[in-house]
Coordinates of C-alpha atoms and ligand atoms in Angstrom, one line a residue:
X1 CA -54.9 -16.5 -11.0
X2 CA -53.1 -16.0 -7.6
X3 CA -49.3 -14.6 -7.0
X4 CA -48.3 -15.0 -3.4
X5 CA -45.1 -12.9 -2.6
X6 CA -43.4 -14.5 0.5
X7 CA -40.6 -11.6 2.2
X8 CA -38.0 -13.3 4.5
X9 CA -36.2 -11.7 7.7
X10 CA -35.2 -7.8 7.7
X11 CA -37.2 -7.0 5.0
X12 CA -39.6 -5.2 7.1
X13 CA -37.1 -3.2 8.0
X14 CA -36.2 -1.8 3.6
X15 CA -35.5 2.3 3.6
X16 CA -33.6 1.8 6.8
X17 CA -31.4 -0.9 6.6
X18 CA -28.4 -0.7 4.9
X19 CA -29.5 1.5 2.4
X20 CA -26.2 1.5 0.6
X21 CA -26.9 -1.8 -0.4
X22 CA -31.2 -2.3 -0.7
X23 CA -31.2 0.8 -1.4
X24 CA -34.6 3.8 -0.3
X25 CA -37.4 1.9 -1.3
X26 CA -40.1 0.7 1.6
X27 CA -41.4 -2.6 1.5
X28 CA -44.9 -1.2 1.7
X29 CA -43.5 1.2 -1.6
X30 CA -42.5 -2.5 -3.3
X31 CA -45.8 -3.9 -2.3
X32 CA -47.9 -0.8 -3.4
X33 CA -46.3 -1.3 -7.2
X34 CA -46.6 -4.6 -7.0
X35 CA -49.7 -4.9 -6.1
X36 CA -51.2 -1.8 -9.2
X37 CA -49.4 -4.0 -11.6
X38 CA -51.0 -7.1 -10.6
X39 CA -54.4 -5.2 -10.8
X40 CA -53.5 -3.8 -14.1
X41 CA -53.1 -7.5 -15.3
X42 CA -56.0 -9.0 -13.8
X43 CA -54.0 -11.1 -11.3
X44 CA -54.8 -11.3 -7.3
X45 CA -52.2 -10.9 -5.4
X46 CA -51.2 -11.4 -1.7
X47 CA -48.2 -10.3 0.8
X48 CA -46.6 -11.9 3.7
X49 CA -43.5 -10.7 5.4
X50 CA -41.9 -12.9 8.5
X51 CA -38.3 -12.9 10.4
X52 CA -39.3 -16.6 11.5
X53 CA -38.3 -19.3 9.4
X54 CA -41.4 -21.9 10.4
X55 CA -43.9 -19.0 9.4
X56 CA -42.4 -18.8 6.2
X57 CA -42.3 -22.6 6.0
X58 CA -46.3 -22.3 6.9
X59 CA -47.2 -19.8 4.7
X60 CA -45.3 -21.9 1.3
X61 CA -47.7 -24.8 2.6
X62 CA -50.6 -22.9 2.7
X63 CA -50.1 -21.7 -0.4
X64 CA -50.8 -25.3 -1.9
X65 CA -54.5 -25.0 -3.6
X66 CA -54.1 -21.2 -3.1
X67 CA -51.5 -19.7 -5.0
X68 CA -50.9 -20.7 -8.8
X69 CA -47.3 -18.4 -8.6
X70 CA -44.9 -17.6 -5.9
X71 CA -42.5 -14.6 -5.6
X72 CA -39.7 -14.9 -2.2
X73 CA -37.1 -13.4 -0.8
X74 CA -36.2 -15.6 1.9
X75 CA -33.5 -13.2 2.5
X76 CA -30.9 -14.4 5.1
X77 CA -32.7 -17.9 5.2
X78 CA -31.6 -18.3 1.3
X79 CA -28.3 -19.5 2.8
X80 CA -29.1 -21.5 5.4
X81 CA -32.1 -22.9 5.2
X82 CA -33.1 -26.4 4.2
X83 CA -36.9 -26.4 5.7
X84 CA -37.7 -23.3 3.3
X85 CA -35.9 -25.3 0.5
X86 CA -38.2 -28.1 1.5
X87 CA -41.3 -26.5 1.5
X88 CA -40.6 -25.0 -2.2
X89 CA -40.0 -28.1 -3.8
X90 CA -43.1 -29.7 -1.8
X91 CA -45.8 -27.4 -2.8
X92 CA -44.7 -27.5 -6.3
X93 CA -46.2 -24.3 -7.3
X94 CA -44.2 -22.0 -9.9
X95 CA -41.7 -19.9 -7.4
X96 CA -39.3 -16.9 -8.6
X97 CA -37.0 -16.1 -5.4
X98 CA -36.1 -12.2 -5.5
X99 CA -32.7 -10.7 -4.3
X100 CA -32.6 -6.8 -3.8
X101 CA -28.6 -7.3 -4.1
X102 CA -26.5 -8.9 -6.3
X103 CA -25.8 -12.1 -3.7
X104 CA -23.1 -13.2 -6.9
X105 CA -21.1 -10.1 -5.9
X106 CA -21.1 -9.8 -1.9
X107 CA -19.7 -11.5 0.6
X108 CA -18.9 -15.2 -0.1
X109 CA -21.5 -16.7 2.3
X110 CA -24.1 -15.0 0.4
X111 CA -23.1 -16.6 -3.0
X112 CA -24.8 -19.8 -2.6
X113 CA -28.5 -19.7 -2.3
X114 CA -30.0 -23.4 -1.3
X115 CA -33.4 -22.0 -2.1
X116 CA -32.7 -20.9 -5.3
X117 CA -31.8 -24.3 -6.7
X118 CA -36.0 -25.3 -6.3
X119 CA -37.2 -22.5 -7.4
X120 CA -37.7 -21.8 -11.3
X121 CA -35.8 -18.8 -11.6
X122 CA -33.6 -16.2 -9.9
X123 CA -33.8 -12.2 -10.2
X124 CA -30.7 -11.0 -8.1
X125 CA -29.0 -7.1 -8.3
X126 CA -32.1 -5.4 -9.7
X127 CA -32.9 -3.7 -6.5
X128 CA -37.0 -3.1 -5.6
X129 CA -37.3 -3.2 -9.9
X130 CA -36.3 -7.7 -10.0
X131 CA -39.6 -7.6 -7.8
X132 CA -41.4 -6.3 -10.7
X133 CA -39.4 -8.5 -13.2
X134 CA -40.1 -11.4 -11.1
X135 CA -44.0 -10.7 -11.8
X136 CA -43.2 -10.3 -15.7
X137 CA -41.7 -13.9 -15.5
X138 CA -44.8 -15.7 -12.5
X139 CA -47.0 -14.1 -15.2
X140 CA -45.8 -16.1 -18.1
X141 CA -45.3 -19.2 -16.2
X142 CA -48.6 -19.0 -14.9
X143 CA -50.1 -18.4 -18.7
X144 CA -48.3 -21.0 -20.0
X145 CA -49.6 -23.7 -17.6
X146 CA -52.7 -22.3 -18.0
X147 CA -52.6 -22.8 -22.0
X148 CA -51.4 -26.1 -21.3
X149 CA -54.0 -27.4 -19.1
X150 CA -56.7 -26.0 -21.5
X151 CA -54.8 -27.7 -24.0
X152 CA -54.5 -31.3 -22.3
X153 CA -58.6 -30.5 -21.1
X154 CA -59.9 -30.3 -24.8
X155 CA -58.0 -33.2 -25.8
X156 CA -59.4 -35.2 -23.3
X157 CA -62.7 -33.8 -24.4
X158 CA -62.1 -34.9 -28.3
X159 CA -61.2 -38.4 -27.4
X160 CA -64.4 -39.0 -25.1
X161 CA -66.8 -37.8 -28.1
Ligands
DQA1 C1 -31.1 -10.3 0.3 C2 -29.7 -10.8 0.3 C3 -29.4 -11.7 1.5 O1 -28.1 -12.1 1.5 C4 -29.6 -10.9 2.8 O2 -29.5 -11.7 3.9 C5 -31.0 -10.2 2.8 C6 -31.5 -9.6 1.5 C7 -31.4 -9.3 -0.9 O3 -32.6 -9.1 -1.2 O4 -30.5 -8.8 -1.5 O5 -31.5 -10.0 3.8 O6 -32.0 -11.4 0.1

């Protein structure tokens, strides 16, 4: 099983921006615990970070026969933008968007994430720790469907004998 996590504009930038609000962390820090927790559950796992809105758009599409679970923070672009929305409900894979910030709790054009409304759950306020929660929950999501296609595969098996 596959977990793509998709990081949107300025999040490069984590430990240096605003760090009253996102707080000390690296990305590279997130990514490293990310990525020992995903070994330690015997899931691969990929990164992408872009501040371009068609790459991010590229990368959800390429993810289609790739990825079985998403992770994203399309940062910024979780406000205004329709083409990332797009893109999530296309590939229909499993995706948890991730905010570092509670977005319910900030300014007012932050409270409404359009992205959010395809994906198949939100982790928002937790700081770098909602990227980790957001593994918990692909994890299980990817399980179940697993189960379920196992499940679907030896009934189809039963009724052919
Ligand atoms: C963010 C919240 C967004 O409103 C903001 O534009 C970001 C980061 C977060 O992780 O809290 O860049 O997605």
């Amino acid at each position: 099983m596959k977990i793509v996590v998709i990081q949107g504009p300025n999040l490069n930038m984590l430990g240096v921006r605003e760090q009253h609000i996102y707080g000390p962390m690296k990305l590279e820090e997130i990514h490293a615990q990310m990525k020992s927790f995903a070994e330690q559950n015997g899931v691969e796992i990929e990164f992408f970070q872009s501040n371009l809105e068609g790459e991010i758009v590229d990368k959800i599409q390429e993810c289609m026969g790739d990825a079985d679970g998403i992770i994203i923070n399309p940062a910024a672009y979780s406000h205004t933008s329709i083409a990332i929305r797009d893109a999530i409900a296309a590939v229909e894979i499993p995706t948890i968007e991730v905010h570092l910030s509670n977005i319910h709790a900030r300014e007012d054009f932050r409270k409404k994430s359009i992205t959010a409304e395809v994906t198949a759950g939100v982790i928002a306020g937790m700081g770098p720790f909602g990227y980790h929660l957001a593994m918990i929950g692909i994890i299980q999501i990817m399980n179940e469907i697993q189960a379920m296609q196992e499940a679907h595969s030896q009934e189809a098996q039963t009724q052919e004998s």
